[in-house]
């Protein structure tokens, strides 16, 4: 029963009571047209509707900016419906660019109607849920509200940009040829060491200059082998790292950078794993190839900042996720409490590279230059520089990313520049 | 079509009612009814959803009052069904605007308007008959009959509430 029916009944009761109170039959008679109207509403009130819904999407996994056509069909499996109001719940983060998300129509028995609209979505794992349906008789006195299940999922993956991979030098590499120096002598490009000549060494590898100084002995040049490695990428999604702000715009940049990094490492043949650590833990176990790329992008599509009191620090980082003595890349604005944990990772034998988006500069950029407190900004920058210095002293490679620069530029610089473990990693001016 | 009928129903609702008050010398009452009619009109134009039900209730009570002050029953027999029609058409108009297709709109109008006309006629006839035929009842009998009417209404409401279907079960995500 709708509010209209209630109002009608209320007026009927009022008229009857006034008629009774004043002993005036005419007033009670006035309620008759209302009663007839109500009776008509009851007569035309439809039985419980039997409806089914189906939703189809033109594609289910896309990059941002790709239009998606959503089609929702509602079929009437019961008696004819005089008025039906269908509303589709569009998930948050989706923008409808064309078409309609609600429909008001009548529906004959066995008839099917469709809603069709085009949406654009930002990165995310968007879930379509139910359709809201209201079925009414012609007077709008009685209505049935239904929720029809029509669930579907749209994954919008971040678009990785092609970039030169940042040079890394993990303590241990894998057995296959790749671009990473393996600290082992063998076939390679870069000179590694000189050893005494052994029968079978190719003649062109003999170091004649050293042999000339060493009497009758011959010496052979040995080159450094280049192999692929295990790379574990950790994306920090702790809300407190982003100024306690949910969905901080900086996080989007961090996700984008993670996608590009993962793509770069995978293209070089490395085994790459991803861990999103913050509101919860989401992961893509280490793997190689295109399938792994897809897995990583799926995880990144789901990533969002969150607060989890159990994961406030990196203390519960599941380090077993990454093979021992492998390369760990952490993308995080960092907080002071992380220093000890990263030192711990270093002591366990991991090579740690931190790419830290500069949240101080980013937040300062969002404030009007005239109203900005320059002393506070200087203090915050100094505090951040001090924190990064502590990381570097602990042997952690740190790339301080001023997000006003595109990540591709930054990656290009570090692809050219070899970053030693305990070397300062400032961007050359 | 519906809009024109709605404005006609508003006029038919307020003018006879105001005339009833005027005929009994209650000028402020007549002015108030006309003002309410105007306000309803503004509510339609400004799309204030709360105006229509509120004024339907108020004008319904005003109809009862004008009957009590011995105004001509004919006026009330026009005014109250017209008020009901205005209330119905106001709601119908909002639903009609939701329908995008002109064919659907035409079909809805063709379906609803004759039906409404018939129902109003079916309501006016017994009401008019009841006003014309006077039967003298003792107070106690009138009270008992009134009580029965209230109980019957209560039963109707109860049945209607029970008619509401239970929400359908659906699997969550």
PDB file of N, CA, C and O in Angstrom, chain A residues 1 4 7-9 11-12 15 20 22-24 26-27 29-30 32-33 36-37 40 42 44-45 82-83 85 104-106 129-130 138-139 142-144 151, chain B residues 53 56 60 64 67-68 76 80 84 87-88 91 95 98 104 108 111-112 115-116 119 123 126-127 130-131 139 142 146 153 157 160 163-165 168 170 173:
ATOM      1  N   UNK A   1       0.856  -1.197   0.000  1.00  0.00           N
ATOM      2  CA  UNK A   1       0.000   0.000   0.000  1.00  0.00           C
ATOM      3  C   UNK A   1       0.891   1.245   0.000  1.00  0.00           C
ATOM      4  O   UNK A   1       1.830   1.336   0.769  1.00  0.00           O
ATOM      5  N   UNK A   4      -0.387   7.188  -0.876  1.00  0.00           N
ATOM      6  CA  UNK A   4      -1.623   7.742  -1.457  1.00  0.00           C
ATOM      7  C   UNK A   4      -2.843   7.005  -0.922  1.00  0.00           C
ATOM      8  O   UNK A   4      -3.856   7.617  -0.584  1.00  0.00           O
ATOM      9  N   UNK A   7      -3.501   8.059   2.572  1.00  0.00           N
ATOM     10  CA  UNK A   7      -4.111   9.397   2.634  1.00  0.00           C
ATOM     11  C   UNK A   7      -5.598   9.314   2.313  1.00  0.00           C
ATOM     12  O   UNK A   7      -6.426   9.953   2.982  1.00  0.00           O
ATOM     13  N   UNK A   8      -5.922   8.514   1.327  1.00  0.00           N
ATOM     14  CA  UNK A   8      -7.325   8.372   0.913  1.00  0.00           C
ATOM     15  C   UNK A   8      -8.151   7.772   2.048  1.00  0.00           C
ATOM     16  O   UNK A   8      -9.247   8.254   2.371  1.00  0.00           O
ATOM     17  N   UNK A   9      -7.606   6.729   2.658  1.00  0.00           N
ATOM     18  CA  UNK A   9      -8.310   6.072   3.769  1.00  0.00           C
ATOM     19  C   UNK A   9      -8.454   7.045   4.937  1.00  0.00           C
ATOM     20  O   UNK A   9      -9.508   7.113   5.587  1.00  0.00           O
ATOM     21  N   UNK A  11      -8.745  10.289   4.787  1.00  0.00           N
ATOM     22  CA  UNK A  11      -9.807  11.251   4.499  1.00  0.00           C
ATOM     23  C   UNK A  11     -11.182  10.598   4.636  1.00  0.00           C
ATOM     24  O   UNK A  11     -12.121  11.217   5.164  1.00  0.00           O
ATOM     25  N   UNK A  12     -11.293   9.351   4.204  1.00  0.00           N
ATOM     26  CA  UNK A  12     -12.572   8.628   4.345  1.00  0.00           C
ATOM     27  C   UNK A  12     -12.938   8.527   5.828  1.00  0.00           C
ATOM     28  O   UNK A  12     -14.060   8.828   6.234  1.00  0.00           O
ATOM     29  N   UNK A  15     -14.019  11.894   7.210  1.00  0.00           N
ATOM     30  CA  UNK A  15     -15.374  12.267   6.793  1.00  0.00           C
ATOM     31  C   UNK A  15     -16.418  11.468   7.569  1.00  0.00           C
ATOM     32  O   UNK A  15     -17.429  12.019   8.014  1.00  0.00           O
ATOM     33  N   UNK A  20     -20.379  11.283  11.766  1.00  0.00           N
ATOM     34  CA  UNK A  20     -20.905  10.659  12.990  1.00  0.00           C
ATOM     35  C   UNK A  20     -20.969  11.664  14.133  1.00  0.00           C
ATOM     36  O   UNK A  20     -21.945  11.726  14.881  1.00  0.00           O
ATOM     37  N   UNK A  22     -21.285  14.874  13.982  1.00  0.00           N
ATOM     38  CA  UNK A  22     -22.297  15.934  13.798  1.00  0.00           C
ATOM     39  C   UNK A  22     -23.666  15.361  13.442  1.00  0.00           C
ATOM     40  O   UNK A  22     -24.604  16.124  13.180  1.00  0.00           O
ATOM     41  N   UNK A  23     -23.738  14.034  13.425  1.00  0.00           N
ATOM     42  CA  UNK A  23     -24.958  13.297  13.028  1.00  0.00           C
ATOM     43  C   UNK A  23     -25.483  13.850  11.698  1.00  0.00           C
ATOM     44  O   UNK A  23     -26.656  14.209  11.551  1.00  0.00           O
ATOM     45  N   UNK A  24     -24.579  13.923  10.733  1.00  0.00           N
ATOM     46  CA  UNK A  24     -24.954  14.392   9.397  1.00  0.00           C
ATOM     47  C   UNK A  24     -24.617  13.294   8.399  1.00  0.00           C
ATOM     48  O   UNK A  24     -23.433  13.052   8.101  1.00  0.00           O
ATOM     49  N   UNK A  26     -25.084  13.233   5.268  1.00  0.00           N
ATOM     50  CA  UNK A  26     -24.549  13.764   4.006  1.00  0.00           C
ATOM     51  C   UNK A  26     -23.032  13.759   3.973  1.00  0.00           C
ATOM     52  O   UNK A  26     -22.422  13.491   2.935  1.00  0.00           O
ATOM     53  N   UNK A  27     -22.434  14.048   5.145  1.00  0.00           N
ATOM     54  CA  UNK A  27     -20.959  14.081   5.201  1.00  0.00           C
ATOM     55  C   UNK A  27     -20.406  12.673   5.009  1.00  0.00           C
ATOM     56  O   UNK A  27     -19.406  12.477   4.317  1.00  0.00           O
ATOM     57  N   UNK A  29     -21.919  10.402   3.356  1.00  0.00           N
ATOM     58  CA  UNK A  29     -22.166  10.111   1.931  1.00  0.00           C
ATOM     59  C   UNK A  29     -21.056  10.687   1.052  1.00  0.00           C
ATOM     60  O   UNK A  29     -20.748  10.142  -0.012  1.00  0.00           O
ATOM     61  N   UNK A  30     -20.459  11.792   1.534  1.00  0.00           N
ATOM     62  CA  UNK A  30     -19.366  12.409   0.760  1.00  0.00           C
ATOM     63  C   UNK A  30     -18.176  11.464   0.605  1.00  0.00           C
ATOM     64  O   UNK A  30     -17.374  11.597  -0.316  1.00  0.00           O
ATOM     65  N   UNK A  32     -18.363   8.442  -0.109  1.00  0.00           N
ATOM     66  CA  UNK A  32     -18.638   7.367  -1.081  1.00  0.00           C
ATOM     67  C   UNK A  32     -17.774   7.445  -2.349  1.00  0.00           C
ATOM     68  O   UNK A  32     -17.217   6.425  -2.768  1.00  0.00           O
ATOM     69  N   UNK A  33     -17.639   8.630  -2.993  1.00  0.00           N
ATOM     70  CA  UNK A  33     -16.771   8.664  -4.185  1.00  0.00           C
ATOM     71  C   UNK A  33     -15.343   8.216  -3.880  1.00  0.00           C
ATOM     72  O   UNK A  33     -14.709   7.539  -4.684  1.00  0.00           O
ATOM     73  N   UNK A  36     -15.325   4.446  -3.597  1.00  0.00           N
ATOM     74  CA  UNK A  36     -15.397   3.805  -4.924  1.00  0.00           C
ATOM     75  C   UNK A  36     -14.015   3.842  -5.586  1.00  0.00           C
ATOM     76  O   UNK A  36     -13.560   2.863  -6.184  1.00  0.00           O
ATOM     77  N   UNK A  37     -13.349   4.990  -5.424  1.00  0.00           N
ATOM     78  CA  UNK A  37     -11.997   5.153  -5.993  1.00  0.00           C
ATOM     79  C   UNK A  37     -11.038   4.131  -5.367  1.00  0.00           C
ATOM     80  O   UNK A  37     -10.258   3.468  -6.062  1.00  0.00           O
ATOM     81  N   UNK A  40     -11.753   0.716  -6.637  1.00  0.00           N
ATOM     82  CA  UNK A  40     -11.213   0.532  -7.993  1.00  0.00           C
ATOM     83  C   UNK A  40      -9.718   0.229  -7.923  1.00  0.00           C
ATOM     84  O   UNK A  40      -9.208  -0.625  -8.657  1.00  0.00           O
ATOM     85  N   UNK A  42      -8.200  -1.241  -5.470  1.00  0.00           N
ATOM     86  CA  UNK A  42      -8.041  -2.623  -4.995  1.00  0.00           C
ATOM     87  C   UNK A  42      -8.304  -3.599  -6.143  1.00  0.00           C
ATOM     88  O   UNK A  42      -7.591  -4.582  -6.333  1.00  0.00           O
ATOM     89  N   UNK A  44      -7.955  -3.137  -9.380  1.00  0.00           N
ATOM     90  CA  UNK A  44      -6.922  -3.143 -10.408  1.00  0.00           C
ATOM     91  C   UNK A  44      -5.525  -3.457  -9.860  1.00  0.00           C
ATOM     92  O   UNK A  44      -4.552  -3.480 -10.620  1.00  0.00           O
ATOM     93  N   UNK A  45      -5.454  -3.640  -8.545  1.00  0.00           N
ATOM     94  CA  UNK A  45      -4.149  -3.928  -7.933  1.00  0.00           C
ATOM     95  C   UNK A  45      -3.563  -5.209  -8.532  1.00  0.00           C
ATOM     96  O   UNK A  45      -4.176  -6.257  -8.469  1.00  0.00           O
ATOM     97  N   UNK A  82       0.448  -2.757 -15.658  1.00  0.00           N
ATOM     98  CA  UNK A  82      -0.019  -1.474 -16.195  1.00  0.00           C
ATOM     99  C   UNK A  82       1.091  -0.419 -16.171  1.00  0.00           C
ATOM    100  O   UNK A  82       1.321   0.283 -17.136  1.00  0.00           O
ATOM    101  N   UNK A  83       1.766  -0.318 -15.049  1.00  0.00           N
ATOM    102  CA  UNK A  83       2.846   0.669 -14.931  1.00  0.00           C
ATOM    103  C   UNK A  83       4.025   0.033 -14.219  1.00  0.00           C
ATOM    104  O   UNK A  83       3.864  -0.526 -13.139  1.00  0.00           O
ATOM    105  N   UNK A  85       8.135   0.908 -13.198  1.00  0.00           N
ATOM    106  CA  UNK A  85       9.210   1.908 -13.148  1.00  0.00           C
ATOM    107  C   UNK A  85      10.506   1.154 -12.814  1.00  0.00           C
ATOM    108  O   UNK A  85      10.661   0.644 -11.709  1.00  0.00           O
ATOM    109  N   UNK A 104      10.096   4.099 -17.506  1.00  0.00           N
ATOM    110  CA  UNK A 104       8.719   4.002 -17.023  1.00  0.00           C
ATOM    111  C   UNK A 104       7.900   3.506 -18.200  1.00  0.00           C
ATOM    112  O   UNK A 104       7.850   4.152 -19.240  1.00  0.00           O
ATOM    113  N   UNK A 105       7.267   2.390 -18.033  1.00  0.00           N
ATOM    114  CA  UNK A 105       6.536   1.820 -19.170  1.00  0.00           C
ATOM    115  C   UNK A 105       5.458   0.860 -18.676  1.00  0.00           C
ATOM    116  O   UNK A 105       5.273   0.675 -17.472  1.00  0.00           O
ATOM    117  N   UNK A 106       4.731   0.301 -19.625  1.00  0.00           N
ATOM    118  CA  UNK A 106       3.803  -0.786 -19.288  1.00  0.00           C
ATOM    119  C   UNK A 106       4.394  -2.063 -19.902  1.00  0.00           C
ATOM    120  O   UNK A 106       5.203  -1.988 -20.832  1.00  0.00           O
ATOM    121  N   UNK A 129      24.877  -4.071  -9.288  1.00  0.00           N
ATOM    122  CA  UNK A 129      24.148  -4.956  -8.374  1.00  0.00           C
ATOM    123  C   UNK A 129      22.729  -5.225  -8.891  1.00  0.00           C
ATOM    124  O   UNK A 129      22.555  -5.991  -9.822  1.00  0.00           O
ATOM    125  N   UNK A 130      21.744  -4.555  -8.287  1.00  0.00           N
ATOM    126  CA  UNK A 130      20.358  -4.920  -8.560  1.00  0.00           C
ATOM    127  C   UNK A 130      19.619  -3.823  -9.308  1.00  0.00           C
ATOM    128  O   UNK A 130      20.059  -2.684  -9.360  1.00  0.00           O
ATOM    129  N   UNK A 138      -3.011   1.594 -12.060  1.00  0.00           N
ATOM    130  CA  UNK A 138      -3.185   2.881 -12.724  1.00  0.00           C
ATOM    131  C   UNK A 138      -3.410   4.063 -11.811  1.00  0.00           C
ATOM    132  O   UNK A 138      -3.107   5.200 -12.180  1.00  0.00           O
ATOM    133  N   UNK A 139      -3.956   3.854 -10.597  1.00  0.00           N
ATOM    134  CA  UNK A 139      -4.243   4.987  -9.709  1.00  0.00           C
ATOM    135  C   UNK A 139      -3.081   5.280  -8.758  1.00  0.00           C
ATOM    136  O   UNK A 139      -3.140   6.233  -7.998  1.00  0.00           O
ATOM    137  N   UNK A 142      -1.652   1.353  -4.966  1.00  0.00           N
ATOM    138  CA  UNK A 142      -0.949   0.151  -4.497  1.00  0.00           C
ATOM    139  C   UNK A 142       0.268  -0.094  -5.387  1.00  0.00           C
ATOM    140  O   UNK A 142       0.163   0.038  -6.602  1.00  0.00           O
ATOM    141  N   UNK A 143       1.348  -0.428  -4.752  1.00  0.00           N
ATOM    142  CA  UNK A 143       2.548  -0.664  -5.536  1.00  0.00           C
ATOM    143  C   UNK A 143       3.365  -1.796  -4.944  1.00  0.00           C
ATOM    144  O   UNK A 143       3.301  -2.059  -3.742  1.00  0.00           O
ATOM    145  N   UNK A 144       4.084  -2.461  -5.786  1.00  0.00           N
ATOM    146  CA  UNK A 144       4.996  -3.527  -5.354  1.00  0.00           C
ATOM    147  C   UNK A 144       6.408  -3.064  -5.659  1.00  0.00           C
ATOM    148  O   UNK A 144       6.697  -2.731  -6.811  1.00  0.00           O
ATOM    149  N   UNK A 151      23.422  -8.798 -11.383  1.00  0.00           N
ATOM    150  CA  UNK A 151      24.794  -8.439 -11.006  1.00  0.00           C
ATOM    151  C   UNK A 151      25.757  -8.623 -12.187  1.00  0.00           C
ATOM    152  O   UNK A 151      25.555  -9.490 -13.034  1.00  0.00           O
TER     153      UNK A 151
ATOM    154  N   UNK B  53      -1.099  16.185  -2.010  1.00  0.00           N
ATOM    155  CA  UNK B  53      -1.759  15.418  -0.939  1.00  0.00           C
ATOM    156  C   UNK B  53      -2.259  16.294   0.204  1.00  0.00           C
ATOM    157  O   UNK B  53      -3.332  16.042   0.767  1.00  0.00           O
ATOM    158  N   UNK B  56      -5.365  18.117  -0.925  1.00  0.00           N
ATOM    159  CA  UNK B  56      -6.451  17.144  -1.101  1.00  0.00           C
ATOM    160  C   UNK B  56      -7.133  16.898   0.250  1.00  0.00           C
ATOM    161  O   UNK B  56      -8.364  16.923   0.356  1.00  0.00           O
ATOM    162  N   UNK B  60     -10.800  18.317   1.223  1.00  0.00           N
ATOM    163  CA  UNK B  60     -11.767  17.291   1.618  1.00  0.00           C
ATOM    164  C   UNK B  60     -12.473  17.696   2.903  1.00  0.00           C
ATOM    165  O   UNK B  60     -13.707  17.590   3.022  1.00  0.00           O
ATOM    166  N   UNK B  64     -16.494  18.922   3.742  1.00  0.00           N
ATOM    167  CA  UNK B  64     -17.360  18.451   4.829  1.00  0.00           C
ATOM    168  C   UNK B  64     -17.927  19.638   5.600  1.00  0.00           C
ATOM    169  O   UNK B  64     -19.118  19.669   5.967  1.00  0.00           O
ATOM    170  N   UNK B  67     -20.642  21.472   3.808  1.00  0.00           N
ATOM    171  CA  UNK B  67     -21.896  20.712   3.876  1.00  0.00           C
ATOM    172  C   UNK B  67     -22.575  20.956   5.226  1.00  0.00           C
ATOM    173  O   UNK B  67     -23.806  21.057   5.312  1.00  0.00           O
ATOM    174  N   UNK B  68     -21.732  21.078   6.241  1.00  0.00           N
ATOM    175  CA  UNK B  68     -22.276  21.261   7.589  1.00  0.00           C
ATOM    176  C   UNK B  68     -22.923  22.632   7.781  1.00  0.00           C
ATOM    177  O   UNK B  68     -23.805  22.784   8.617  1.00  0.00           O
ATOM    178  N   UNK B  76     -21.214  20.604  -3.248  1.00  0.00           N
ATOM    179  CA  UNK B  76     -20.256  19.664  -2.648  1.00  0.00           C
ATOM    180  C   UNK B  76     -20.098  18.424  -3.529  1.00  0.00           C
ATOM    181  O   UNK B  76     -19.003  17.874  -3.658  1.00  0.00           O
ATOM    182  N   UNK B  80     -16.112  17.814  -4.285  1.00  0.00           N
ATOM    183  CA  UNK B  80     -15.287  16.722  -3.719  1.00  0.00           C
ATOM    184  C   UNK B  80     -14.778  15.753  -4.800  1.00  0.00           C
ATOM    185  O   UNK B  80     -13.566  15.473  -4.821  1.00  0.00           O
ATOM    186  N   UNK B  84     -10.877  15.067  -5.811  1.00  0.00           N
ATOM    187  CA  UNK B  84     -10.316  13.715  -5.975  1.00  0.00           C
ATOM    188  C   UNK B  84      -9.668  13.576  -7.357  1.00  0.00           C
ATOM    189  O   UNK B  84      -8.547  13.043  -7.486  1.00  0.00           O
ATOM    190  N   UNK B  87      -6.397  15.524  -7.512  1.00  0.00           N
ATOM    191  CA  UNK B  87      -5.339  14.793  -6.785  1.00  0.00           C
ATOM    192  C   UNK B  87      -4.819  13.637  -7.627  1.00  0.00           C
ATOM    193  O   UNK B  87      -3.607  13.417  -7.735  1.00  0.00           O
ATOM    194  N   UNK B  88      -5.769  12.915  -8.243  1.00  0.00           N
ATOM    195  CA  UNK B  88      -5.379  11.774  -9.082  1.00  0.00           C
ATOM    196  C   UNK B  88      -4.608  12.243 -10.311  1.00  0.00           C
ATOM    197  O   UNK B  88      -3.542  11.700 -10.641  1.00  0.00           O
ATOM    198  N   UNK B  91      -0.985  13.355  -9.735  1.00  0.00           N
ATOM    199  CA  UNK B  91      -0.055  12.224  -9.620  1.00  0.00           C
ATOM    200  C   UNK B  91       0.132  11.546 -10.968  1.00  0.00           C
ATOM    201  O   UNK B  91       1.256  11.164 -11.335  1.00  0.00           O
ATOM    202  N   UNK B  95       3.622  10.794 -13.381  1.00  0.00           N
ATOM    203  CA  UNK B  95       3.961   9.481 -13.948  1.00  0.00           C
ATOM    204  C   UNK B  95       4.020   9.553 -15.468  1.00  0.00           C
ATOM    205  O   UNK B  95       4.863   8.921 -16.096  1.00  0.00           O
ATOM    206  N   UNK B  98       7.213  10.766 -16.810  1.00  0.00           N
ATOM    207  CA  UNK B  98       8.323   9.798 -16.753  1.00  0.00           C
ATOM    208  C   UNK B  98       8.357   8.923 -18.001  1.00  0.00           C
ATOM    209  O   UNK B  98       9.391   8.376 -18.351  1.00  0.00           O
ATOM    210  N   UNK B 104       3.378   5.555 -25.625  1.00  0.00           N
ATOM    211  CA  UNK B 104       3.064   5.053 -24.288  1.00  0.00           C
ATOM    212  C   UNK B 104       2.221   6.067 -23.534  1.00  0.00           C
ATOM    213  O   UNK B 104       1.245   5.724 -22.863  1.00  0.00           O
ATOM    214  N   UNK B 108      -1.402   5.465 -22.065  1.00  0.00           N
ATOM    215  CA  UNK B 108      -1.700   5.638 -20.637  1.00  0.00           C
ATOM    216  C   UNK B 108      -2.898   6.560 -20.449  1.00  0.00           C
ATOM    217  O   UNK B 108      -3.785   6.289 -19.632  1.00  0.00           O
ATOM    218  N   UNK B 111      -6.087   4.947 -21.396  1.00  0.00           N
ATOM    219  CA  UNK B 111      -6.464   3.918 -20.439  1.00  0.00           C
ATOM    220  C   UNK B 111      -7.009   4.546 -19.145  1.00  0.00           C
ATOM    221  O   UNK B 111      -8.007   4.112 -18.594  1.00  0.00           O
ATOM    222  N   UNK B 112      -6.289   5.583 -18.696  1.00  0.00           N
ATOM    223  CA  UNK B 112      -6.576   6.111 -17.354  1.00  0.00           C
ATOM    224  C   UNK B 112      -7.779   7.055 -17.325  1.00  0.00           C
ATOM    225  O   UNK B 112      -8.628   6.944 -16.427  1.00  0.00           O
ATOM    226  N   UNK B 115     -11.301   5.609 -17.427  1.00  0.00           N
ATOM    227  CA  UNK B 115     -11.504   4.827 -16.203  1.00  0.00           C
ATOM    228  C   UNK B 115     -11.785   5.748 -15.012  1.00  0.00           C
ATOM    229  O   UNK B 115     -12.688   5.494 -14.217  1.00  0.00           O
ATOM    230  N   UNK B 116     -11.034   6.839 -14.947  1.00  0.00           N
ATOM    231  CA  UNK B 116     -11.228   7.790 -13.853  1.00  0.00           C
ATOM    232  C   UNK B 116     -12.619   8.411 -13.937  1.00  0.00           C
ATOM    233  O   UNK B 116     -13.323   8.543 -12.914  1.00  0.00           O
ATOM    234  N   UNK B 119     -15.211   6.005 -12.714  1.00  0.00           N
ATOM    235  CA  UNK B 119     -15.143   5.805 -11.256  1.00  0.00           C
ATOM    236  C   UNK B 119     -15.750   7.009 -10.523  1.00  0.00           C
ATOM    237  O   UNK B 119     -16.477   6.852  -9.541  1.00  0.00           O
ATOM    238  N   UNK B 123     -19.017   7.076  -8.202  1.00  0.00           N
ATOM    239  CA  UNK B 123     -18.966   7.577  -6.827  1.00  0.00           C
ATOM    240  C   UNK B 123     -20.010   8.651  -6.584  1.00  0.00           C
ATOM    241  O   UNK B 123     -20.632   8.699  -5.515  1.00  0.00           O
ATOM    242  N   UNK B 126     -24.081   7.242  -6.137  1.00  0.00           N
ATOM    243  CA  UNK B 126     -24.582   6.814  -4.816  1.00  0.00           C
ATOM    244  C   UNK B 126     -24.494   7.923  -3.769  1.00  0.00           C
ATOM    245  O   UNK B 126     -25.357   8.010  -2.883  1.00  0.00           O
ATOM    246  N   UNK B 127     -23.476   8.795  -3.907  1.00  0.00           N
ATOM    247  CA  UNK B 127     -23.365   9.888  -2.934  1.00  0.00           C
ATOM    248  C   UNK B 127     -24.555  10.830  -3.082  1.00  0.00           C
ATOM    249  O   UNK B 127     -25.153  11.268  -2.072  1.00  0.00           O
ATOM    250  N   UNK B 130     -27.607   9.203  -1.753  1.00  0.00           N
ATOM    251  CA  UNK B 130     -27.599   9.195  -0.282  1.00  0.00           C
ATOM    252  C   UNK B 130     -27.973  10.569   0.280  1.00  0.00           C
ATOM    253  O   UNK B 130     -28.575  10.670   1.355  1.00  0.00           O
ATOM    254  N   UNK B 131     -27.625  11.621  -0.433  1.00  0.00           N
ATOM    255  CA  UNK B 131     -27.939  12.961   0.065  1.00  0.00           C
ATOM    256  C   UNK B 131     -29.410  13.302  -0.170  1.00  0.00           C
ATOM    257  O   UNK B 131     -30.000  14.060   0.583  1.00  0.00           O
ATOM    258  N   UNK B 139     -29.928   8.091  17.265  1.00  0.00           N
ATOM    259  CA  UNK B 139     -28.485   8.315  17.453  1.00  0.00           C
ATOM    260  C   UNK B 139     -27.744   6.997  17.670  1.00  0.00           C
ATOM    261  O   UNK B 139     -26.674   6.760  17.107  1.00  0.00           O
ATOM    262  N   UNK B 142     -27.403   5.135  14.526  1.00  0.00           N
ATOM    263  CA  UNK B 142     -26.391   5.808  13.677  1.00  0.00           C
ATOM    264  C   UNK B 142     -24.994   5.503  14.196  1.00  0.00           C
ATOM    265  O   UNK B 142     -24.065   5.236  13.420  1.00  0.00           O
ATOM    266  N   UNK B 146     -22.203   3.528  12.246  1.00  0.00           N
ATOM    267  CA  UNK B 146     -20.891   4.177  12.064  1.00  0.00           C
ATOM    268  C   UNK B 146     -19.772   3.286  12.537  1.00  0.00           C
ATOM    269  O   UNK B 146     -18.740   3.134  11.865  1.00  0.00           O
ATOM    270  N   UNK B 153     -13.993  -0.741   7.496  1.00  0.00           N
ATOM    271  CA  UNK B 153     -12.832  -0.064   6.884  1.00  0.00           C
ATOM    272  C   UNK B 153     -11.527  -0.640   7.418  1.00  0.00           C
ATOM    273  O   UNK B 153     -10.575  -0.875   6.679  1.00  0.00           O
ATOM    274  N   UNK B 157      -8.523  -2.340   5.348  1.00  0.00           N
ATOM    275  CA  UNK B 157      -7.112  -1.924   5.445  1.00  0.00           C
ATOM    276  C   UNK B 157      -6.238  -3.116   5.818  1.00  0.00           C
ATOM    277  O   UNK B 157      -5.176  -3.347   5.229  1.00  0.00           O
ATOM    278  N   UNK B 160      -5.758  -5.354   2.952  1.00  0.00           N
ATOM    279  CA  UNK B 160      -4.859  -4.748   1.962  1.00  0.00           C
ATOM    280  C   UNK B 160      -3.405  -4.887   2.392  1.00  0.00           C
ATOM    281  O   UNK B 160      -2.538  -5.185   1.584  1.00  0.00           O
ATOM    282  N   UNK B 163      -2.237  -8.227   1.756  1.00  0.00           N
ATOM    283  CA  UNK B 163      -2.089  -8.525   0.318  1.00  0.00           C
ATOM    284  C   UNK B 163      -0.700  -8.201  -0.193  1.00  0.00           C
ATOM    285  O   UNK B 163      -0.287  -8.695  -1.225  1.00  0.00           O
ATOM    286  N   UNK B 164       0.008  -7.302   0.520  1.00  0.00           N
ATOM    287  CA  UNK B 164       1.335  -6.885   0.051  1.00  0.00           C
ATOM    288  C   UNK B 164       2.239  -8.097  -0.068  1.00  0.00           C
ATOM    289  O   UNK B 164       2.338  -8.896   0.858  1.00  0.00           O
ATOM    290  N   UNK B 165       2.885  -8.319  -1.204  1.00  0.00           N
ATOM    291  CA  UNK B 165       3.745  -9.491  -1.340  1.00  0.00           C
ATOM    292  C   UNK B 165       5.003  -9.353  -0.506  1.00  0.00           C
ATOM    293  O   UNK B 165       5.470  -8.243  -0.275  1.00  0.00           O
ATOM    294  N   UNK B 168      10.946 -10.274  -2.632  1.00  0.00           N
ATOM    295  CA  UNK B 168      11.512 -11.467  -3.270  1.00  0.00           C
ATOM    296  C   UNK B 168      12.915 -11.770  -2.769  1.00  0.00           C
ATOM    297  O   UNK B 168      13.677 -10.854  -2.463  1.00  0.00           O
ATOM    298  N   UNK B 170      16.610 -12.756  -3.199  1.00  0.00           N
ATOM    299  CA  UNK B 170      17.575 -12.679  -4.299  1.00  0.00           C
ATOM    300  C   UNK B 170      18.961 -12.915  -3.754  1.00  0.00           C
ATOM    301  O   UNK B 170      19.264 -12.595  -2.610  1.00  0.00           O
ATOM    302  N   UNK B 173      25.618 -10.382  -3.978  1.00  0.00           N
ATOM    303  CA  UNK B 173      26.836 -10.562  -4.781  1.00  0.00           C
ATOM    304  C   UNK B 173      27.845 -11.346  -3.995  1.00  0.00           C
ATOM    305  O   UNK B 173      27.941 -11.187  -2.818  1.00  0.00           O
TER     306      UNK B 173
END
